[in-house]
Amino acid sequence: MTEIEWPLYEVFVRGKRGLNHVHVGSLHAADDEMAVRHARDVYTRRNEGVSIWVVRADAITASSPDEKDPLFAPAGDKVYRHPTFYSIPDDVPHM
Amino acid sequence: MTVTHEDELQEQFDATIARHDRIEPRDWMPEGYRKTLVRQIAQHAHSEIIGMQPEGNWITRAPSLRRKAILLAKVQDEAGHGLYLYSATETLGASRRELTDMLISGKQKYSSIFNYPTLSYADVGTIGWLVDGAAICNQVPLCRTSYGPYGRAMIRICKEESFHQRQGFELLMTMMRGTDEQRAMVQESVDRFWWPALMMFGPPDADSPNTAQSMAWGIKRDTNDELRQKFVDMSVPQAEVLGVTLPDPELRWNDERGHYDFGQPDWEEFAQVVRGAGPCNTQRIAHRKRAHDDGAWVREAATAFAAREI
């Protein structure tokens, strides 16, 4: 039998109001709507979410996760982007 | 590709493992690491899926609506656990259909415990207490496994297993407070499941050739015998609370070691069940295959509907 495999979807869940959607895993579904229903059953059986996003895995563009990736190099040598770069006397209030 | 390049990738991989950092799906990894993970996670996923059957057997005959709702939720969780783990396996390049085929054709294994039958309702409690208890022992250290998606799936699963174990223990406690006949049912069930539960940790370390490599890769965190000891040490005081006897004449506290001494399971029986000659191997796979085949038209219809939408 030459059955077509349902496409893979990545699932993102917002745990509660005020939080970002976070990636929780993936699942297969025939279409977008079914993916949302399956995501509810697989990833939110215990009130783990108030909102679900699903997106077809093949629609995601990703950077290479390699830590040596030159993509992230520009952030490596810019210590002045962090608050700890600046030394300020301890007795300055509210800083 | 040059040899130097491969060496450099291997070095980066080794350094990540040495830092106890996680390997993520698109990182380079040695082929052996990938293969070991696919085999282990798939086997784990299959165990969850097949594990629905022994307990599913009692859903229609649960003694009360409360027990039925609990059992339904539990069996649904097992399906969910299987799906989390299939999802983790797929990040390693395995396809879902391939995995299903490997299970149905017997090319990949599942935990031998699910090849034992559930002969009485007390077995639902014993499985929760001992089988899920053993699973928790195995799985808690896996939350820190070196492969990111596997560890994250295990964290999710461990949270839910705790409900499984507690509902089982509560069920047995309720029966132990009942009639003599009910107490006898619990004891008989514990007698049948104790040894197979000990087998869940796999063969003794001396006969487990893959353990050393798996530990070096940070996939496994403890050896089979260490986990088995931990499980026995946990279970003895729980059995005392329940008022059941564990069927091992060699079981006794060893002051010197600070652990319980215990007898060895029948490893010949274990080998037999793994080979496929356990009491329910044929039935479990036949049932899984039937469910898969019976679902073919649903998968086909949904695919056709999705195609029409576009």
GROMACS .gro file of C-alpha atoms in nm:
model
  405
    1MET     CA    1   0.000   0.000   0.000
    2THR     CA    2   0.142   0.340  -0.092
    3GLU     CA    3  -0.004   0.549   0.184
    4ILE     CA    4   0.093   0.914   0.201
    5GLU     CA    5   0.229   1.011   0.542
    6TRP     CA    6   0.055   1.308   0.702
    7PRO     CA    7   0.284   1.612   0.721
    8LEU     CA    8   0.479   1.692   1.038
    9TYR     CA    9   0.373   1.994   1.242
   10GLU     CA   10   0.569   2.169   1.516
   11VAL     CA   11   0.359   2.267   1.818
   12PHE     CA   12   0.391   2.581   2.033
   13VAL     CA   13   0.190   2.634   2.351
   14ARG     CA   14   0.128   2.948   2.555
   15GLY     CA   15   0.125   2.821   2.914
   16LYS     CA   16  -0.074   3.111   3.051
   17ARG     CA   17  -0.153   3.472   2.973
   18GLY     CA   18   0.156   3.687   2.983
   19LEU     CA   19   0.394   3.415   2.860
   20ASN     CA   20   0.534   3.347   2.513
   21HIS     CA   21   0.435   3.045   2.310
   22VAL     CA   22   0.700   2.779   2.366
   23HIS     CA   23   0.789   2.486   2.144
   24VAL     CA   24   0.667   2.160   2.301
   25GLY     CA   25   0.712   1.897   2.030
   26SER     CA   26   0.569   1.781   1.703
   27LEU     CA   27   0.292   1.565   1.561
   28HIS     CA   28   0.143   1.448   1.234
   29ALA     CA   29  -0.189   1.572   1.097
   30ALA     CA   30  -0.364   1.577   0.762
   31ASP     CA   31  -0.426   1.952   0.777
   32ASP     CA   32  -0.387   2.260   0.998
   33GLU     CA   33  -0.715   2.225   1.182
   34MET     CA   34  -0.651   1.862   1.267
   35ALA     CA   35  -0.305   1.960   1.388
   36VAL     CA   36  -0.459   2.199   1.642
   37ARG     CA   37  -0.699   1.932   1.764
   38HIS     CA   38  -0.425   1.672   1.795
   39ALA     CA   39  -0.201   1.926   1.970
   40ARG     CA   40  -0.472   1.982   2.228
   41ASP     CA   41  -0.501   1.607   2.296
   42VAL     CA   42  -0.128   1.534   2.295
   43TYR     CA   43   0.020   1.840   2.464
   44THR     CA   44  -0.248   1.997   2.687
   45ARG     CA   45  -0.423   1.717   2.875
   46ARG     CA   46  -0.357   1.888   3.208
   47ASN     CA   47  -0.427   2.255   3.147
   48GLU     CA   48  -0.075   2.315   3.016
   49GLY     CA   49  -0.193   2.585   2.780
   50VAL     CA   50  -0.433   2.862   2.694
   51SER     CA   51  -0.331   2.896   2.329
   52ILE     CA   52  -0.174   2.668   2.067
   53TRP     CA   53   0.018   2.748   1.749
   54VAL     CA   54   0.093   2.479   1.494
   55VAL     CA   55   0.315   2.525   1.191
   56ARG     CA   56   0.421   2.278   0.926
   57ALA     CA   57   0.778   2.172   0.998
   58ASP     CA   58   0.876   2.220   0.634
   59ALA     CA   59   0.772   2.586   0.653
   60ILE     CA   60   1.031   2.671   0.920
   61THR     CA   61   1.357   2.838   0.825
   62ALA     CA   62   1.629   2.786   1.084
   63SER     CA   63   1.982   2.900   1.149
   64SER     CA   64   2.236   2.625   1.191
   65PRO     CA   65   2.240   2.536   1.561
   66ASP     CA   66   2.617   2.490   1.563
   67GLU     CA   67   2.755   2.703   1.846
   68LYS     CA   68   3.043   2.815   1.627
   69ASP     CA   69   2.801   2.948   1.371
   70PRO     CA   70   2.929   3.282   1.236
   71LEU     CA   71   2.566   3.400   1.244
   72PHE     CA   72   2.599   3.461   1.617
   73ALA     CA   73   2.955   3.595   1.605
   74PRO     CA   74   2.856   3.965   1.584
   75ALA     CA   75   2.705   3.941   1.935
   76GLY     CA   76   3.016   3.778   2.078
   77ASP     CA   77   3.245   4.079   2.116
   78LYS     CA   78   2.997   4.351   2.211
   79VAL     CA   79   3.021   4.341   2.589
   80TYR     CA   80   2.903   4.706   2.599
   81ARG     CA   81   2.552   4.578   2.520
   82HIS     CA   82   2.527   4.438   2.871
   83PRO     CA   83   2.453   4.648   3.182
   84THR     CA   84   2.744   4.491   3.373
   85PHE     CA   85   2.989   4.657   3.128
   86TYR     CA   86   2.942   4.990   3.309
   87SER     CA   87   3.093   5.041   3.653
   88ILE     CA   88   2.895   5.278   3.870
   89PRO     CA   89   2.954   5.352   4.239
   90ASP     CA   90   2.754   5.129   4.475
   91ASP     CA   91   2.592   5.426   4.652
   92VAL     CA   92   2.408   5.555   4.343
   93PRO     CA   93   2.042   5.477   4.420
   94HIS     CA   94   1.789   5.306   4.190
   95MET     CA   95   2.052   5.197   3.937
   96MET     CA   96   3.501   1.577   0.295
   97THR     CA   97   3.841   1.572   0.460
   98VAL     CA   98   3.928   1.359   0.760
   99THR     CA   99   4.032   1.667   0.956
  100HIS     CA  100   3.685   1.812   0.923
  101GLU     CA  101   3.527   1.494   1.063
  102ASP     CA  102   3.779   1.495   1.348
  103GLU     CA  103   3.691   1.851   1.435
  104LEU     CA  104   3.319   1.766   1.444
  105GLN     CA  105   3.390   1.466   1.666
  106GLU     CA  106   3.592   1.690   1.899
  107GLN     CA  107   3.308   1.940   1.925
  108PHE     CA  108   3.063   1.658   1.995
  109ASP     CA  109   3.288   1.509   2.264
  110ALA     CA  110   3.334   1.851   2.423
  111THR     CA  111   2.957   1.905   2.439
  112ILE     CA  112   2.910   1.566   2.607
  113ALA     CA  113   3.198   1.635   2.849
  114ARG     CA  114   3.036   1.965   2.951
  115HIS     CA  115   2.712   1.772   3.021
  116ASP     CA  116   2.555   1.999   2.765
  117ARG     CA  117   2.281   1.872   2.533
  118ILE     CA  118   2.310   1.753   2.175
  119GLU     CA  119   2.034   1.903   1.959
  120PRO     CA  120   1.877   1.759   1.642
  121ARG     CA  121   2.079   1.938   1.377
  122ASP     CA  122   2.416   1.901   1.550
  123TRP     CA  123   2.667   1.665   1.398
  124MET     CA  124   2.673   1.335   1.588
  125PRO     CA  125   2.853   1.004   1.544
  126GLU     CA  126   2.647   0.750   1.350
  127GLY     CA  127   2.662   0.507   1.644
  128TYR     CA  128   2.514   0.770   1.877
  129ARG     CA  129   2.229   0.835   1.636
  130LYS     CA  130   2.158   0.465   1.586
  131THR     CA  131   2.166   0.389   1.957
  132LEU     CA  132   1.925   0.674   2.026
  133VAL     CA  133   1.685   0.575   1.749
  134ARG     CA  134   1.682   0.218   1.878
  135GLN     CA  135   1.635   0.319   2.241
  136ILE     CA  136   1.377   0.596   2.195
  137ALA     CA  137   1.177   0.394   1.939
  138GLN     CA  138   1.174   0.096   2.172
  139HIS     CA  139   1.057   0.324   2.448
  140ALA     CA  140   0.784   0.473   2.226
  141HIS     CA  141   0.666   0.127   2.118
  142SER     CA  142   0.650   0.022   2.485
  143GLU     CA  143   0.414   0.309   2.563
  144ILE     CA  144   0.192   0.222   2.266
  145ILE     CA  145   0.182  -0.153   2.337
  146GLY     CA  146   0.149  -0.070   2.707
  147MET     CA  147  -0.202   0.058   2.641
  148GLN     CA  148  -0.325  -0.296   2.579
  149PRO     CA  149  -0.281  -0.478   2.913
  150GLU     CA  150  -0.468  -0.206   3.101
  151GLY     CA  151  -0.707  -0.119   2.821
  152ASN     CA  152  -0.826  -0.474   2.870
  153TRP     CA  153  -1.004  -0.364   3.191
  154ILE     CA  154  -1.161  -0.034   3.084
  155THR     CA  155  -1.501  -0.183   3.006
  156ARG     CA  156  -1.498  -0.380   3.331
  157ALA     CA  157  -1.371  -0.118   3.575
  158PRO     CA  158  -1.573  -0.155   3.897
  159SER     CA  159  -1.692   0.207   3.919
  160LEU     CA  160  -1.726   0.518   3.707
  161ARG     CA  161  -1.444   0.676   3.909
  162ARG     CA  162  -1.207   0.388   3.834
  163LYS     CA  163  -1.312   0.386   3.470
  164ALA     CA  164  -1.241   0.758   3.428
  165ILE     CA  165  -0.899   0.715   3.592
  166LEU     CA  166  -0.811   0.416   3.376
  167LEU     CA  167  -0.921   0.593   3.058
  168ALA     CA  168  -0.706   0.893   3.147
  169LYS     CA  169  -0.413   0.670   3.220
  170VAL     CA  170  -0.434   0.474   2.896
  171GLN     CA  171  -0.472   0.802   2.705
  172ASP     CA  172  -0.153   0.922   2.875
  173GLU     CA  173   0.032   0.613   2.753
  174ALA     CA  174  -0.071   0.702   2.397
  175GLY     CA  175   0.051   1.057   2.459
  176HIS     CA  176   0.385   0.930   2.593
  177GLY     CA  177   0.427   0.717   2.283
  178LEU     CA  178   0.364   1.023   2.067
  179TYR     CA  179   0.613   1.246   2.257
  180LEU     CA  180   0.875   0.977   2.205
  181TYR     CA  181   0.795   0.914   1.838
  182SER     CA  182   0.825   1.290   1.794
  183ALA     CA  183   1.174   1.278   1.956
  184THR     CA  184   1.275   0.982   1.735
  185GLU     CA  185   1.170   1.171   1.424
  186THR     CA  186   1.414   1.453   1.508
  187LEU     CA  187   1.686   1.194   1.439
  188GLY     CA  188   1.564   1.135   1.086
  189ALA     CA  189   1.343   0.830   1.141
  190SER     CA  190   0.998   0.846   0.980
  191ARG     CA  191   0.680   0.765   1.169
  192ARG     CA  192   0.566   0.512   0.913
  193GLU     CA  193   0.903   0.337   0.928
  194LEU     CA  194   0.876   0.318   1.306
  195THR     CA  195   0.524   0.175   1.295
  196ASP     CA  196   0.636  -0.083   1.039
  197MET     CA  197   0.935  -0.182   1.252
  198LEU     CA  198   0.708  -0.241   1.551
  199ILE     CA  199   0.450  -0.441   1.357
  200SER     CA  200   0.712  -0.650   1.178
  201GLY     CA  201   0.899  -0.718   1.502
  202LYS     CA  202   1.221  -0.551   1.384
  203GLN     CA  203   1.215  -0.319   1.684
  204LYS     CA  204   1.132  -0.439   2.035
  205TYR     CA  205   0.923  -0.304   2.319
  206SER     CA  206   0.949  -0.368   2.690
  207SER     CA  207   0.899  -0.737   2.770
  208ILE     CA  208   0.671  -0.651   3.064
  209PHE     CA  209   0.378  -0.585   2.829
  210ASN     CA  210   0.386  -0.943   2.705
  211TYR     CA  211   0.239  -1.058   3.035
  212PRO     CA  212  -0.141  -1.083   3.062
  213THR     CA  213  -0.363  -0.886   3.300
  214LEU     CA  214  -0.569  -1.164   3.455
  215SER     CA  215  -0.749  -0.973   3.731
  216TYR     CA  216  -0.856  -0.619   3.801
  217ALA     CA  217  -0.593  -0.600   4.075
  218ASP     CA  218  -0.336  -0.608   3.793
  219VAL     CA  219  -0.437  -0.250   3.705
  220GLY     CA  220  -0.319  -0.147   4.051
  221THR     CA  221  -0.006  -0.362   4.043
  222ILE     CA  222   0.095  -0.226   3.704
  223GLY     CA  223   0.055   0.128   3.834
  224TRP     CA  224   0.253   0.055   4.149
  225LEU     CA  225   0.530  -0.177   4.028
  226VAL     CA  226   0.549  -0.141   3.649
  227ASP     CA  227   0.508   0.237   3.644
  228GLY     CA  228   0.724   0.255   3.956
  229ALA     CA  229   1.004   0.071   3.774
  230ALA     CA  230   0.947   0.292   3.470
  231ILE     CA  231   0.988   0.603   3.688
  232CYS     CA  232   1.317   0.466   3.828
  233ASN     CA  233   1.438   0.419   3.471
  234GLN     CA  234   1.304   0.747   3.343
  235VAL     CA  235   1.393   1.007   3.604
  236PRO     CA  236   1.767   0.986   3.522
  237LEU     CA  237   1.679   1.000   3.151
  238CYS     CA  238   1.548   1.355   3.200
  239ARG     CA  239   1.920   1.448   3.203
  240THR     CA  240   2.010   1.237   2.900
  241SER     CA  241   2.248   1.400   2.653
  242TYR     CA  242   2.003   1.419   2.362
  243GLY     CA  243   1.783   1.728   2.408
  244PRO     CA  244   1.452   1.614   2.256
  245TYR     CA  245   1.467   1.282   2.443
  246GLY     CA  246   1.532   1.454   2.776
  247ARG     CA  247   1.248   1.700   2.721
  248ALA     CA  248   1.005   1.419   2.636
  249MET     CA  249   1.113   1.237   2.952
  250ILE     CA  250   1.049   1.540   3.171
  251ARG     CA  251   0.695   1.560   3.039
  252ILE     CA  252   0.643   1.186   3.084
  253CYS     CA  253   0.782   1.174   3.438
  254LYS     CA  254   0.538   1.442   3.551
  255GLU     CA  255   0.251   1.227   3.430
  256GLU     CA  256   0.389   0.892   3.553
  257SER     CA  257   0.360   1.009   3.909
  258PHE     CA  258  -0.021   1.010   3.871
  259HIS     CA  259   0.001   0.658   3.726
  260GLN     CA  260   0.195   0.518   4.017
  261ARG     CA  261  -0.016   0.685   4.284
  262GLN     CA  262  -0.348   0.575   4.133
  263GLY     CA  263  -0.215   0.217   4.127
  264PHE     CA  264  -0.100   0.226   4.486
  265GLU     CA  265  -0.429   0.379   4.598
  266LEU     CA  266  -0.622   0.112   4.410
  267LEU     CA  267  -0.424  -0.164   4.585
  268MET     CA  268  -0.462   0.006   4.925
  269THR     CA  269  -0.838   0.016   4.873
  270MET     CA  270  -0.848  -0.354   4.788
  271MET     CA  271  -0.624  -0.440   5.085
  272ARG     CA  272  -0.878  -0.270   5.312
  273GLY     CA  273  -1.153  -0.485   5.158
  274THR     CA  274  -1.237  -0.855   5.194
  275ASP     CA  275  -1.002  -1.153   5.229
  276GLU     CA  276  -1.079  -1.239   4.871
  277GLN     CA  277  -0.970  -0.893   4.754
  278ARG     CA  278  -0.648  -0.914   4.957
  279ALA     CA  279  -0.576  -1.251   4.800
  280MET     CA  280  -0.631  -1.099   4.456
  281VAL     CA  281  -0.372  -0.829   4.527
  282GLN     CA  282  -0.117  -1.079   4.660
  283GLU     CA  283  -0.166  -1.308   4.362
  284SER     CA  284  -0.119  -1.015   4.126
  285VAL     CA  285   0.198  -0.893   4.303
  286ASP     CA  286   0.335  -1.250   4.291
  287ARG     CA  287   0.295  -1.253   3.913
  288PHE     CA  288   0.433  -0.905   3.843
  289TRP     CA  289   0.726  -0.873   4.087
  290TRP     CA  290   0.983  -1.067   3.883
  291PRO     CA  291   0.883  -0.929   3.541
  292ALA     CA  292   0.904  -0.578   3.697
  293LEU     CA  293   1.264  -0.648   3.803
  294MET     CA  294   1.339  -0.762   3.447
  295MET     CA  295   1.232  -0.420   3.316
  296PHE     CA  296   1.578  -0.284   3.398
  297GLY     CA  297   1.735  -0.520   3.148
  298PRO     CA  298   1.996  -0.794   3.188
  299PRO     CA  299   2.262  -0.781   3.463
  300ASP     CA  300   2.544  -0.536   3.391
  301ALA     CA  301   2.784  -0.819   3.307
  302ASP     CA  302   2.552  -0.923   3.020
  303SER     CA  303   2.469  -0.573   2.897
  304PRO     CA  304   2.735  -0.500   2.635
  305ASN     CA  305   2.592  -0.162   2.528
  306THR     CA  306   2.576  -0.002   2.872
  307ALA     CA  307   2.934   0.130   2.884
  308GLN     CA  308   2.909   0.307   2.548
  309SER     CA  309   2.564   0.447   2.630
  310MET     CA  310   2.695   0.587   2.956
  311ALA     CA  311   3.002   0.736   2.787
  312TRP     CA  312   2.766   0.915   2.549
  313GLY     CA  313   2.554   1.037   2.838
  314ILE     CA  314   2.247   0.859   2.698
  315LYS     CA  315   2.220   0.635   3.003
  316ARG     CA  316   2.304   0.772   3.345
  317ASP     CA  317   2.294   0.457   3.561
  318THR     CA  318   2.357   0.089   3.497
  319ASN     CA  319   2.078  -0.171   3.490
  320ASP     CA  320   2.183  -0.322   3.823
  321GLU     CA  321   2.207   0.017   3.996
  322LEU     CA  322   1.852   0.102   3.890
  323ARG     CA  323   1.721  -0.242   3.985
  324GLN     CA  324   1.871  -0.203   4.334
  325LYS     CA  325   1.714   0.140   4.367
  326PHE     CA  326   1.375   0.000   4.269
  327VAL     CA  327   1.394  -0.286   4.520
  328ASP     CA  328   1.498  -0.045   4.798
  329MET     CA  329   1.199   0.178   4.716
  330SER     CA  330   0.947  -0.103   4.684
  331VAL     CA  331   1.009  -0.298   5.006
  332PRO     CA  332   0.880  -0.031   5.246
  333GLN     CA  333   0.587   0.036   5.010
  334ALA     CA  334   0.497  -0.335   5.017
  335GLU     CA  335   0.503  -0.319   5.397
  336VAL     CA  336   0.256  -0.031   5.398
  337LEU     CA  337   0.030  -0.226   5.166
  338GLY     CA  338   0.065  -0.545   5.366
  339VAL     CA  339   0.170  -0.765   5.074
  340THR     CA  340   0.462  -1.007   5.060
  341LEU     CA  341   0.715  -0.976   4.779
  342PRO     CA  342   0.774  -1.327   4.640
  343ASP     CA  343   1.150  -1.344   4.697
  344PRO     CA  344   1.285  -1.567   4.979
  345GLU     CA  345   1.629  -1.404   4.947
  346LEU     CA  346   1.496  -1.053   5.006
  347ARG     CA  347   1.648  -0.906   5.323
  348TRP     CA  348   1.810  -0.588   5.447
  349ASN     CA  349   2.189  -0.584   5.429
  350ASP     CA  350   2.322  -0.349   5.694
  351GLU     CA  351   2.673  -0.352   5.554
  352ARG     CA  352   2.569  -0.248   5.205
  353GLY     CA  353   2.288  -0.023   5.319
  354HIS     CA  354   2.064  -0.192   5.062
  355TYR     CA  355   1.829  -0.486   5.034
  356ASP     CA  356   1.975  -0.811   4.904
  357PHE     CA  357   1.748  -0.985   4.658
  358GLY     CA  358   1.731  -1.287   4.429
  359GLN     CA  359   1.779  -1.287   4.053
  360PRO     CA  360   1.484  -1.300   3.813
  361ASP     CA  361   1.466  -1.597   3.577
  362TRP     CA  362   1.686  -1.461   3.298
  363GLU     CA  363   1.607  -1.758   3.077
  364GLU     CA  364   1.239  -1.656   3.088
  365PHE     CA  365   1.341  -1.297   3.009
  366ALA     CA  366   1.540  -1.411   2.704
  367GLN     CA  367   1.242  -1.615   2.589
  368VAL     CA  368   0.997  -1.324   2.617
  369VAL     CA  369   1.240  -1.092   2.437
  370ARG     CA  370   1.274  -1.353   2.161
  371GLY     CA  371   0.896  -1.340   2.115
  372ALA     CA  372   0.785  -1.648   2.307
  373GLY     CA  373   0.621  -1.467   2.602
  374PRO     CA  374   0.258  -1.530   2.696
  375CYS     CA  375   0.114  -1.240   2.490
  376ASN     CA  376   0.373  -1.138   2.226
  377THR     CA  377   0.168  -1.260   1.930
  378GLN     CA  378  -0.156  -1.113   2.060
  379ARG     CA  379  -0.003  -0.770   2.131
  380ILE     CA  380   0.145  -0.730   1.784
  381ALA     CA  381  -0.163  -0.872   1.611
  382HIS     CA  382  -0.379  -0.620   1.796
  383ARG     CA  383  -0.149  -0.329   1.705
  384LYS     CA  384  -0.146  -0.439   1.343
  385ARG     CA  385  -0.525  -0.470   1.332
  386ALA     CA  386  -0.567  -0.122   1.481
  387HIS     CA  387  -0.325   0.018   1.224
  388ASP     CA  388  -0.490  -0.161   0.932
  389ASP     CA  389  -0.841  -0.067   1.049
  390GLY     CA  390  -0.732   0.297   1.061
  391ALA     CA  391  -0.606   0.300   0.702
  392TRP     CA  392  -0.932   0.430   0.555
  393VAL     CA  393  -0.946   0.711   0.812
  394ARG     CA  394  -0.593   0.825   0.727
  395GLU     CA  395  -0.674   0.803   0.359
  396ALA     CA  396  -1.002   0.995   0.393
  397ALA     CA  397  -0.838   1.273   0.596
  398THR     CA  398  -0.561   1.303   0.337
  399ALA     CA  399  -0.820   1.326   0.058
  400PHE     CA  400  -1.016   1.589   0.252
  401ALA     CA  401  -0.700   1.794   0.314
  402ALA     CA  402  -0.614   1.778  -0.058
  403ARG     CA  403  -0.962   1.902  -0.149
  404GLU     CA  404  -0.930   2.200   0.087
  405ILE     CA  405  -0.630   2.332  -0.110
   0.00000   0.00000   0.00000
